[in-house]
Short mmCIF file of C-alpha atoms in Angstrom, two decimals:
data_model
loop_
_atom_site.label_atom_id
_atom_site.label_comp_id
_atom_site.label_asym_id
_atom_site.label_seq_id
_atom_site.Cartn_x
_atom_site.Cartn_y
_atom_site.Cartn_z
CA MET A 17 13.57 11.00 -31.33
CA THR A 18 10.12 10.44 -29.78
CA THR A 19 7.39 12.83 -30.93
CA ARG A 20 5.45 14.49 -28.16
CA PRO A 21 1.78 13.43 -28.42
CA ALA A 22 -0.95 16.02 -28.78
CA ALA A 23 -3.06 13.93 -26.41
CA VAL A 24 -3.20 10.63 -24.61
CA ILE A 25 -6.69 9.16 -24.27
CA ILE A 26 -7.12 6.50 -21.58
CA LEU A 27 -10.23 4.32 -21.83
CA ALA A 28 -11.59 3.63 -18.34
CA ALA A 29 -15.38 3.58 -18.77
CA GLY A 30 -16.04 -0.17 -18.64
CA GLU A 31 -17.97 -1.86 -15.84
CA GLY A 32 -15.57 -4.74 -15.30
CA LYS A 33 -18.30 -7.26 -14.46
CA ARG A 34 -15.85 -10.11 -14.01
CA MET A 35 -14.24 -8.34 -11.05
CA LYS A 36 -17.54 -8.85 -9.16
CA SER A 37 -16.89 -5.69 -7.20
CA ALA A 38 -18.66 -2.49 -6.20
CA VAL A 39 -15.34 -0.76 -6.88
CA PRO A 40 -14.78 0.21 -10.55
CA LYS A 41 -12.23 -2.10 -12.11
CA VAL A 42 -9.69 0.60 -12.88
CA LEU A 43 -9.56 1.64 -9.20
CA HIS A 44 -8.37 -1.73 -7.91
CA PRO A 45 -4.81 -1.29 -6.63
CA ILE A 46 -1.55 -3.11 -7.10
CA ALA A 47 1.80 -1.98 -5.66
CA GLY A 48 0.25 1.06 -4.03
CA ARG A 49 -1.34 2.54 -7.13
CA SER A 50 -4.65 1.99 -8.93
CA LEU A 51 -4.72 0.25 -12.30
CA VAL A 52 -5.55 3.50 -14.06
CA GLY A 53 -2.93 5.29 -11.96
CA HIS A 54 -0.24 3.04 -13.38
CA VAL A 55 -1.40 3.82 -16.92
CA ILE A 56 -1.43 7.57 -16.21
CA GLU A 57 2.14 7.29 -14.91
CA ALA A 58 3.23 5.56 -18.12
CA ALA A 59 1.45 8.22 -20.21
CA ALA A 60 3.15 11.02 -18.27
CA HIS A 61 6.50 9.64 -19.46
CA LEU A 62 5.59 10.92 -22.94
CA GLU A 63 4.94 14.48 -21.71
CA PRO A 64 1.70 14.81 -23.73
CA GLU A 65 -0.08 18.13 -24.23
CA HIS A 66 -3.29 16.64 -22.80
CA VAL A 67 -4.31 13.47 -20.93
CA VAL A 68 -7.98 12.52 -21.11
CA VAL A 69 -9.50 9.70 -19.08
CA VAL A 70 -12.85 8.46 -20.42
CA VAL A 71 -15.05 7.41 -17.49
CA GLY A 72 -18.45 5.77 -17.34
CA HIS A 73 -19.22 3.05 -14.82
CA GLY A 74 -18.67 4.32 -11.30
CA ARG A 75 -17.79 7.70 -12.74
CA ASP A 76 -18.07 9.60 -9.47
CA LEU A 77 -15.58 7.33 -7.73
CA VAL A 78 -13.19 7.41 -10.68
CA VAL A 79 -13.37 11.20 -11.06
CA GLU A 80 -12.79 11.65 -7.32
CA HIS A 81 -9.78 9.34 -7.49
CA LEU A 82 -8.33 11.19 -10.48
CA ALA A 83 -8.70 14.52 -8.71
CA GLU A 84 -6.66 13.09 -5.84
CA VAL A 85 -3.86 11.29 -7.69
CA ALA A 86 -3.63 13.16 -11.02
CA PRO A 87 -5.51 16.47 -10.92
CA TRP A 88 -3.88 17.50 -14.19
CA VAL A 89 -5.80 14.92 -16.25
CA MET A 90 -9.16 15.68 -17.84
CA PRO A 91 -11.99 13.23 -17.09
CA VAL A 92 -14.63 12.91 -19.81
CA VAL A 93 -17.88 10.98 -19.34
CA GLN A 94 -19.06 8.39 -21.86
CA GLU A 95 -22.75 8.42 -21.00
CA GLN A 96 -23.50 5.09 -22.70
CA GLN A 97 -20.87 2.40 -23.16
CA ARG A 98 -21.24 1.92 -26.88
CA GLY A 99 -17.77 0.67 -27.59
CA THR A 100 -14.16 1.81 -27.71
CA GLY A 101 -14.66 3.79 -30.91
CA ASP A 102 -17.43 5.84 -29.32
CA ALA A 103 -15.29 6.40 -26.21
CA VAL A 104 -12.42 7.85 -28.27
CA ARG A 105 -14.88 10.05 -30.20
CA VAL A 106 -16.25 11.43 -26.91
CA ALA A 107 -12.70 12.26 -25.81
CA MET A 108 -11.80 13.92 -29.13
CA GLU A 109 -14.95 16.03 -29.05
CA ALA A 110 -14.20 17.13 -25.48
CA LEU A 111 -10.66 18.16 -26.46
CA THR A 112 -11.92 20.11 -29.45
CA ALA A 113 -14.60 21.82 -27.35
CA ARG A 114 -11.88 23.06 -25.00
CA GLY A 115 -9.89 24.52 -27.85
CA ALA A 116 -7.13 21.89 -27.93
CA GLN A 117 -4.89 22.03 -30.98
CA LEU A 118 -4.44 18.38 -31.95
CA ALA A 119 -1.35 18.78 -34.12
CA GLY A 120 0.63 15.74 -32.96
CA PRO A 121 -0.12 12.04 -32.58
CA ILE A 122 -3.08 10.84 -30.53
CA VAL A 123 -2.17 7.95 -28.25
CA VAL A 124 -5.00 5.70 -27.07
CA LEU A 125 -4.43 3.51 -24.00
CA THR A 126 -6.56 1.18 -21.89
CA GLY A 127 -7.02 1.86 -18.20
CA ASP A 128 -6.61 -1.74 -17.03
CA THR A 129 -3.01 -2.42 -18.13
CA PRO A 130 -0.93 -1.62 -15.04
CA LEU A 131 2.29 -3.21 -16.33
CA LEU A 132 2.54 -0.79 -19.23
CA THR A 133 5.74 1.25 -19.10
CA GLY A 134 6.70 4.65 -20.38
CA ASP A 135 9.67 3.11 -22.19
CA THR A 136 7.38 0.83 -24.19
CA LEU A 137 5.18 3.77 -25.19
CA ALA A 138 8.24 5.82 -26.14
CA GLY A 139 9.41 2.94 -28.33
CA MET A 140 6.04 2.84 -30.09
CA LEU A 141 6.10 6.58 -30.76
CA ALA A 142 9.69 6.42 -31.99
CA GLU A 143 8.52 4.07 -34.77
CA HIS A 144 5.30 5.97 -35.48
CA ASP A 145 5.55 7.10 -39.10
CA ALA A 146 2.19 5.87 -40.36
CA ALA A 147 -1.52 6.66 -40.11
CA CYS A 148 -1.58 4.37 -37.09
CA THR A 149 0.90 2.36 -35.08
CA VAL A 150 -0.57 -0.55 -33.12
CA LEU A 151 1.08 -1.74 -29.91
CA THR A 152 1.12 -5.55 -30.10
CA ALA A 153 2.73 -8.54 -28.44
CA ARG A 154 3.52 -12.12 -29.30
CA VAL A 155 2.22 -14.56 -26.70
CA VAL A 156 2.05 -18.30 -26.23
CA ASP A 157 -1.69 -18.26 -25.54
CA PRO A 158 -3.54 -15.53 -27.45
CA SER A 159 -6.99 -16.58 -26.22
CA GLY A 160 -9.32 -13.70 -25.50
CA TYR A 161 -7.37 -11.10 -27.46
CA GLY A 162 -7.91 -9.51 -30.86
CA ARG A 163 -5.58 -10.95 -33.50
CA VAL A 164 -3.30 -8.80 -35.64
CA VAL A 165 -3.63 -9.73 -39.32
CA ARG A 166 -0.75 -8.32 -41.32
CA THR A 167 1.92 -8.74 -43.95
CA ASP A 168 5.55 -8.90 -42.90
CA VAL A 169 5.50 -5.19 -42.10
CA ASP A 170 2.08 -3.56 -42.40
CA VAL A 171 -1.10 -4.34 -40.47
CA GLN A 172 -4.12 -5.22 -42.58
CA ALA A 173 -6.76 -5.66 -39.88
CA ILE A 174 -7.41 -6.44 -36.23
CA VAL A 175 -10.05 -9.06 -35.64
CA GLU A 176 -11.71 -9.61 -32.27
CA GLU A 177 -11.63 -13.26 -31.18
CA ARG A 178 -15.40 -13.62 -31.22
CA ASP A 179 -15.43 -12.46 -34.86
CA ALA A 180 -12.28 -14.31 -35.98
CA THR A 181 -12.05 -17.34 -38.25
CA ASP A 182 -10.25 -20.49 -37.11
CA ALA A 183 -7.21 -19.48 -39.15
CA GLN A 184 -7.16 -16.03 -37.58
CA ARG A 185 -7.44 -17.51 -34.07
CA SER A 186 -4.17 -19.35 -34.68
CA ILE A 187 -2.27 -16.05 -34.98
CA ASP A 188 -0.04 -15.46 -31.93
CA GLU A 189 0.34 -11.69 -32.35
CA ILE A 190 -2.30 -9.92 -30.32
CA ASN A 191 -3.65 -6.43 -30.16
CA SER A 192 -3.10 -4.53 -26.93
CA GLY A 193 -5.96 -2.12 -27.62
CA MET A 194 -3.40 0.70 -27.55
CA TYR A 195 -2.39 2.83 -30.51
CA ALA A 196 -0.75 5.97 -31.84
CA PHE A 197 -2.93 7.68 -34.48
CA ASP A 198 -2.57 10.55 -36.86
CA ALA A 199 -5.04 12.99 -35.28
CA ALA A 200 -6.82 14.11 -38.45
CA LEU A 201 -7.20 10.60 -39.87
CA LEU A 202 -8.45 9.31 -36.52
CA ALA A 203 -11.18 11.95 -36.33
CA GLU A 204 -12.19 11.31 -39.94
CA ASN A 205 -12.53 7.57 -39.54
CA LEU A 206 -14.23 7.61 -36.15
CA ALA A 207 -17.14 9.25 -37.95
CA ARG A 208 -17.33 6.26 -40.32
CA LEU A 209 -17.56 3.52 -37.68
CA GLY A 210 -20.53 1.16 -37.68
CA THR A 211 -21.92 -1.46 -35.31
CA ASP A 212 -22.04 -4.52 -37.59
CA ASN A 213 -20.49 -6.98 -35.12
CA SER A 214 -21.53 -9.49 -32.46
CA GLN A 215 -21.70 -6.86 -29.71
CA GLY A 216 -23.42 -4.12 -31.69
CA GLU A 217 -20.69 -1.69 -30.64
CA GLU A 218 -18.34 0.71 -32.37
CA TYR A 219 -14.94 -0.99 -32.31
CA LEU A 220 -11.88 1.23 -32.39
CA THR A 221 -10.16 -1.71 -34.10
CA ASP A 222 -12.39 -1.14 -37.15
CA VAL A 223 -10.54 2.13 -37.74
CA ILE A 224 -7.56 -0.02 -38.75
CA GLY A 225 -9.56 -1.64 -41.54
CA LEU A 226 -10.88 1.74 -42.68
CA LEU A 227 -7.39 3.17 -42.83
CA THR A 228 -5.89 0.26 -44.76
CA GLY A 229 -8.93 0.18 -47.06
CA ALA A 230 -8.26 3.79 -47.95
CA GLY A 231 -4.62 3.02 -48.73
CA HIS A 232 -3.13 4.42 -45.52
CA ARG A 233 -0.24 2.64 -43.87
CA VAL A 234 -0.72 0.94 -40.48
CA ARG A 235 2.28 -0.43 -38.62
CA ALA A 236 2.74 -2.59 -35.53
CA HIS A 237 5.21 -2.10 -32.68
CA ILE A 238 5.78 -5.33 -30.74
CA ALA A 239 6.17 -4.70 -26.99
CA PRO A 240 9.58 -5.90 -25.77
CA ASP A 241 7.87 -7.66 -22.86
CA PRO A 242 4.44 -9.16 -23.59
CA ASP A 243 3.45 -8.55 -19.96
CA ASP A 244 3.50 -4.81 -20.74
CA ILE A 245 0.10 -5.10 -22.41
CA ARG A 246 -1.40 -7.58 -19.97
CA GLY A 247 -4.94 -6.50 -19.09
CA VAL A 248 -6.81 -7.13 -15.85
CA ASN A 249 -10.38 -8.41 -16.10
CA ASP A 250 -10.90 -10.45 -12.92
CA ARG A 251 -9.36 -11.07 -9.50
CA VAL A 252 -7.14 -13.87 -10.80
CA GLN A 253 -5.59 -11.58 -13.40
CA LEU A 254 -5.28 -8.85 -10.75
CA ALA A 255 -3.22 -11.18 -8.57
CA GLU A 256 -1.10 -12.27 -11.55
CA ALA A 257 -0.38 -8.65 -12.48
CA ALA A 258 0.49 -7.84 -8.85
CA GLU A 259 2.97 -10.71 -8.76
CA LEU A 260 4.61 -9.56 -11.98
CA MET A 261 4.78 -5.99 -10.70
CA ARG A 262 6.32 -7.24 -7.44
CA ASP A 263 9.03 -9.09 -9.33
CA ARG A 264 9.83 -6.09 -11.51
CA ILE A 265 10.10 -3.80 -8.50
CA ASN A 266 12.22 -6.24 -6.51
CA VAL A 267 14.63 -6.86 -9.39
CA ARG A 268 15.09 -3.12 -9.76
CA TRP A 269 15.95 -2.65 -6.08
CA MET A 270 18.24 -5.66 -5.92
CA ARG A 271 20.16 -4.36 -8.92
CA ASP A 272 20.43 -1.03 -7.07
CA GLY A 273 22.13 -2.67 -4.09
CA VAL A 274 19.30 -3.88 -1.82
CA THR A 275 19.57 -7.37 -0.33
CA MET A 276 16.39 -9.47 -0.24
CA ALA A 277 16.48 -12.81 1.55
CA ASP A 278 13.24 -13.93 -0.09
CA PRO A 279 12.05 -11.74 -2.99
CA SER A 280 8.91 -13.82 -3.45
CA SER A 281 7.62 -12.78 0.00
CA THR A 282 8.79 -9.16 -0.22
CA TRP A 283 6.20 -6.65 -1.48
CA ILE A 284 7.23 -3.08 -2.22
CA ASP A 285 4.98 -0.28 -3.45
CA VAL A 286 6.03 1.90 -6.37
CA ASP A 287 6.51 5.02 -4.21
CA VAL A 288 9.00 3.41 -1.79
CA GLU A 289 12.59 4.68 -1.73
CA ILE A 290 15.44 2.43 -0.56
CA GLU A 291 19.14 3.25 -0.31
CA PRO A 292 21.93 0.74 -1.08
CA ASP A 293 23.00 -1.82 1.52
CA VAL A 294 19.55 -2.14 3.05
CA THR A 295 18.59 -5.71 3.96
CA LEU A 296 14.98 -6.87 3.64
CA LEU A 297 14.19 -10.18 5.33
CA PRO A 298 11.29 -12.53 4.44
CA GLN A 299 7.66 -11.43 4.65
CA THR A 300 8.45 -7.74 4.53
CA ILE A 301 5.84 -5.35 3.09
CA LEU A 302 6.70 -1.73 2.32
CA ARG A 303 3.71 0.44 1.45
CA GLY A 304 3.15 4.05 0.52
CA PRO A 305 5.98 6.62 0.41
CA THR A 306 8.21 4.67 2.79
CA ALA A 307 11.92 5.59 2.82
CA ILE A 308 14.68 3.33 4.18
CA SER A 309 18.27 4.51 4.64
CA THR A 310 21.58 2.73 4.14
CA GLY A 311 22.42 -0.17 6.43
CA ALA A 312 18.94 -0.65 7.85
CA ARG A 313 17.59 -4.17 8.36
CA VAL A 314 13.84 -4.67 8.03
CA GLY A 315 11.99 -7.89 8.76
CA PRO A 316 11.19 -10.64 8.99
CA GLY A 317 7.43 -10.32 9.29
CA THR A 318 7.33 -6.53 9.08
CA THR A 319 4.90 -4.09 7.45
CA LEU A 320 5.81 -0.42 7.12
CA VAL A 321 3.22 2.03 5.80
CA SER A 322 4.45 5.52 4.89
CA CYS A 323 7.37 5.34 7.32
CA GLU A 324 10.92 6.68 7.51
CA VAL A 325 13.69 4.34 8.68
CA GLY A 326 17.11 5.78 9.50
CA ALA A 327 20.50 4.37 8.64
CA ASP A 328 21.53 1.17 10.47
CA ALA A 329 18.16 0.85 12.21
CA GLU A 330 16.72 -2.62 12.84
CA VAL A 331 12.98 -3.31 12.59
CA ILE A 332 11.83 -6.86 13.40
CA HIS A 333 8.29 -8.32 13.36
CA THR A 334 6.70 -4.89 13.43
CA TRP A 335 3.65 -3.10 12.07
CA ALA A 336 4.32 0.63 11.70
CA GLU A 337 2.28 3.37 10.03
CA LEU A 338 3.24 7.03 9.56
CA ALA A 339 6.14 6.53 11.95
CA VAL A 340 9.73 7.82 12.00
CA ILE A 341 12.48 5.46 13.15
CA GLY A 342 15.81 7.13 13.83
CA GLU A 343 19.34 6.16 12.89
CA GLY A 344 20.49 3.04 14.72
CA ALA A 345 17.13 2.60 16.45
CA GLN A 346 15.83 -0.85 17.37
CA VAL A 347 12.21 -1.86 16.96
CA GLY A 348 10.56 -5.18 17.76
CA PRO A 349 9.81 -7.93 17.88
CA PHE A 350 6.00 -7.73 17.89
CA THR A 351 5.85 -3.94 18.04
CA TYR A 352 3.08 -1.62 16.90
CA LEU A 353 4.06 1.92 15.90
CA ARG A 354 0.94 3.96 15.20
CA PRO A 355 0.75 7.31 13.39
CA GLY A 356 2.87 10.01 14.98
CA ALA A 357 5.37 7.67 16.62
CA GLN A 358 8.89 9.11 16.38
CA LEU A 359 11.94 7.23 17.63
CA GLY A 360 15.17 9.20 17.91
CA ASP A 361 18.64 7.99 17.02
CA GLY A 362 19.59 4.90 19.01
CA ALA A 363 16.14 4.67 20.59
CA LYS A 364 14.40 1.36 21.27
CA ALA A 365 10.82 0.14 21.13
CA GLY A 366 11.01 -3.48 22.19
CA ALA A 367 8.82 -6.54 22.42
CA TYR A 368 5.05 -6.03 22.67
CA VAL A 369 5.30 -2.25 22.77
CA GLU A 370 2.69 0.07 21.26
CA ILE A 371 3.54 3.72 20.62
CA LYS A 372 1.18 6.37 19.26
CA ASN A 373 1.59 10.10 18.67
CA SER A 374 4.72 10.17 20.81
CA THR A 375 8.37 11.13 20.60
CA VAL A 376 11.01 8.84 22.07
CA GLY A 377 14.26 10.80 22.39
CA ASN A 378 17.73 9.79 21.29
CA GLY A 379 18.93 6.76 23.21
CA ALA A 380 15.68 6.42 25.15
CA LYS A 381 14.20 2.95 25.57
CA VAL A 382 10.76 1.39 25.90
CA PRO A 383 11.96 -2.21 26.07
CA HIS A 384 8.96 -4.40 26.97
CA LEU A 385 5.20 -4.78 27.22
CA SER A 386 4.28 -1.09 27.37
CA TYR A 387 1.83 1.41 25.89
CA VAL A 388 3.04 4.95 25.13
CA GLY A 389 0.39 7.35 23.89
CA ASP A 390 0.49 11.15 23.48
CA ALA A 391 3.85 11.48 25.16
CA GLN A 392 7.29 12.99 24.95
CA ILE A 393 10.17 10.94 26.34
CA GLY A 394 13.52 12.68 26.79
CA GLU A 395 16.96 11.49 25.77
CA GLY A 396 18.44 8.57 27.66
CA SER A 397 15.29 7.72 29.62
CA ASN A 398 14.20 4.15 30.29
CA ILE A 399 10.58 3.05 30.55
CA GLY A 400 10.23 -0.09 32.68
CA ALA A 401 8.30 -3.15 31.58
CA ALA A 402 4.48 -3.02 31.64
CA THR A 403 4.33 0.77 31.92
CA VAL A 404 1.15 2.42 30.64
CA PHE A 405 0.87 6.07 29.67
CA VAL A 406 -2.74 6.66 30.67
CA ASN A 407 -3.61 9.31 28.10
CA TYR A 408 -7.41 9.03 27.90
CA ASP A 409 -9.86 10.10 30.60
CA GLY A 410 -12.90 8.72 28.82
CA GLN A 411 -13.54 11.90 26.90
CA ASP A 412 -10.29 13.71 26.08
CA LYS A 413 -6.67 12.79 25.37
CA HIS A 414 -3.92 14.28 27.54
CA ARG A 415 -0.16 14.46 27.19
CA THR A 416 2.69 13.12 29.34
CA VAL A 417 6.18 14.62 29.35
CA VAL A 418 9.09 12.51 30.59
CA GLY A 419 12.38 14.37 30.94
CA ARG A 420 15.94 13.35 30.19
CA ASP A 421 17.60 10.34 31.90
CA VAL A 422 14.41 9.39 33.74
CA ARG A 423 13.88 5.87 35.09
CA ILE A 424 10.26 4.74 35.09
CA GLY A 425 9.85 1.66 37.28
CA SER A 426 8.15 -1.45 35.93
CA ASP A 427 4.36 -1.57 36.03
CA SER A 428 4.00 2.19 36.46
CA MET A 429 0.87 4.06 35.42
CA LEU A 430 1.52 7.64 34.29
CA VAL A 431 -1.88 9.34 34.41
CA ALA A 432 -1.83 12.31 32.04
CA PRO A 433 -1.51 15.21 32.11
CA VAL A 434 1.66 14.73 34.11
CA GLU A 435 5.33 15.69 33.85
CA ILE A 436 8.32 13.70 35.11
CA GLY A 437 11.35 15.93 35.63
CA ASP A 438 14.86 15.27 34.34
CA GLY A 439 16.68 12.50 36.20
CA ALA A 440 13.63 11.49 38.25
CA TYR A 441 12.62 7.93 39.17
CA THR A 442 9.29 6.27 39.76
CA ALA A 443 9.01 3.21 41.98
CA ALA A 444 7.82 -0.03 40.41
CA GLY A 445 4.06 -0.47 40.57
CA SER A 446 3.34 3.22 41.09
CA VAL A 447 0.34 5.18 39.85
CA ILE A 448 1.68 8.66 39.13
CA THR A 449 -1.00 11.36 39.06
CA GLU A 450 1.08 14.43 39.98
CA ASP A 451 4.18 16.04 38.51
CA VAL A 452 7.51 14.65 39.72
CA PRO A 453 10.34 17.18 40.31
CA PRO A 454 13.75 16.62 38.72
CA GLY A 455 15.80 14.03 40.59
CA ALA A 456 12.92 12.92 42.84
CA MET A 457 11.73 9.37 43.51
CA ALA A 458 7.95 9.14 43.09
CA VAL A 459 6.16 6.37 44.98
CA GLY A 460 2.47 6.02 44.28
CA ARG A 461 1.37 2.73 45.81
CA ALA A 462 -0.30 1.47 49.00
CA LYS A 463 1.69 -0.12 51.84
CA GLN A 464 1.74 -3.91 51.58
CA ARG A 465 -0.28 -5.93 54.14
CA ASN A 466 0.00 -9.70 54.64
CA ILE A 467 -3.19 -11.30 56.00
CA GLU A 468 -2.00 -14.45 57.73
CA GLY A 469 -3.99 -17.66 57.25
CA TRP A 470 -6.33 -16.20 54.62
CA VAL A 471 -5.94 -19.10 52.15
CA GLU A 472 -6.60 -21.82 54.75
CA ARG A 473 -9.69 -19.99 55.99
CA LYS A 474 -11.16 -19.01 52.64
CA ARG A 475 -9.90 -21.85 50.40
CA ALA A 476 -9.62 -24.69 52.88
CA ASP A 477 -10.02 -27.49 50.30
CA SER A 478 -7.72 -26.00 47.66
CA ALA A 479 -4.29 -27.17 46.57
CA SER A 480 -2.97 -23.81 47.73
CA ALA A 481 -4.26 -24.43 51.26
CA ARG A 482 -2.72 -27.90 51.37
CA SER A 483 0.65 -26.53 50.24
CA ALA A 484 0.44 -23.70 52.78
CA ARG A 485 -0.28 -26.14 55.63
CA ALA A 486 2.60 -28.37 54.59
CA ALA A 487 4.99 -25.41 54.46
CA ARG A 488 3.80 -24.13 57.86
CA GLU A 489 4.18 -27.56 59.43
CA ALA A 490 7.68 -27.92 57.97
CA ASP A 491 8.67 -24.51 59.37
CA GLY A 492 7.41 -25.36 62.84
CA PRO A 493 5.36 -23.18 65.19
CA SER A 494 5.01 -19.52 64.28
CA ASP A 495 4.64 -16.60 66.61
CA ARG A 496 2.76 -14.60 63.93
CA VAL A 497 -0.80 -13.72 64.91
CA PRO A 498 -3.40 -14.06 62.09
CA LEU A 499 -5.54 -11.00 61.48
CA ALA A 500 -9.18 -11.39 62.46
CA ASP A 501 -11.75 -12.04 59.76
CA SER A 502 -13.27 -8.65 60.53
CA THR A 503 -10.15 -6.98 59.14
CA ASP A 504 -10.08 -9.12 56.00
CA SER A 505 -10.43 -6.82 53.02
CA PHE A 506 -10.31 -9.64 50.43
CA ARG A 507 -14.01 -10.35 50.20
CA GLU A 508 -15.43 -12.84 47.75
CA GLU A 509 -17.87 -11.52 45.20
#
């Protein structure tokens, strides 16, 4: 049975120089969550009494982020980055100052290990029956990590690579920088730390030597997957961790009944929910709290950000954000659903359609080349190709209401605020500026005029004029009278 920790301390004060970023290292995201957010999620699996995040570099940004994603954690500032031992001491002092009763184990984690899982931490605590249990891993290339020096069972010391001998560098068991400590022994030995090392810092790893030197037992728990302890120190390692996280997430969903045509090009955030029998085609990206229901097909080439997709819907080559797509709806290809777009059951948003802050009713269709903004479209209505909902007057946005079973002719302009009644039609090419009663046909266009001979007069040397002359000569004499130049309204600029 896993013991509930008295506290989890997450070390997140470092500058992360190798990231070469104005953003603190622990705030860089993978799979829709910051590095430190992933670690907090793993820590929460243990149900600790307290979670403390030690911040330093970029503290304001980190504290603001913590307040947003995990307001229940306690940020503590390490004013000067004097090593991991000093950071844990700062956290312990803050807990004591707030009256925390540290009766159980103290778990120390690093804020840049996003692949860490709650199951791995639970396994470490289940074996924790010593002064300290070190989370370790065996790796093919241990370069850059502290080496675990131990007997068959007990740990004798942890040596940082820069301070290790050649023999110690050959050890393939590495320290993760994460531990479970007896609270009283941890506090006692933090007070004994020195700075006699190449960095002049207080190493938390030196507590291991102090404990073993005093005859206390230190054990190691080897992570079942060495990637669990993989740290992120630069952009290359960030990309590697993101790829590993992607693969873990995709394997989980495929085992739960989701079909992926190309898992390597499918990226799913940790907060996404997918029901069985969903099909994800290549180059699909699902971000934020997106939810996809049974039978839906998404992709190829589709990005959904915080969207809902109903059962049996089809979404092809689409970018959608904060949109709702109803059951059996069809979207795409090359469609842009902006925040507030809601498609009812069986609705359609077709090729080169943009919809924003609008509701498209059940069975209604916007099939081609149209913009729908700030509108309500009733059930069963059809919006003809190249229709524009003119919602902006240069200063304010206005709303358009289209009733049930309306037919909007191609190339219509609906100038808001305007309402089209149930069953009404608009003629193709109309500019609609006034309400249309139910069942009416609205025509908002000028009468066509043909100005005979205009091309031959105004573009006499053009290919168009030559073709016109040839056609006229082939047709024979015409009794049509050309309009005089004085009536010609097509003036050249």
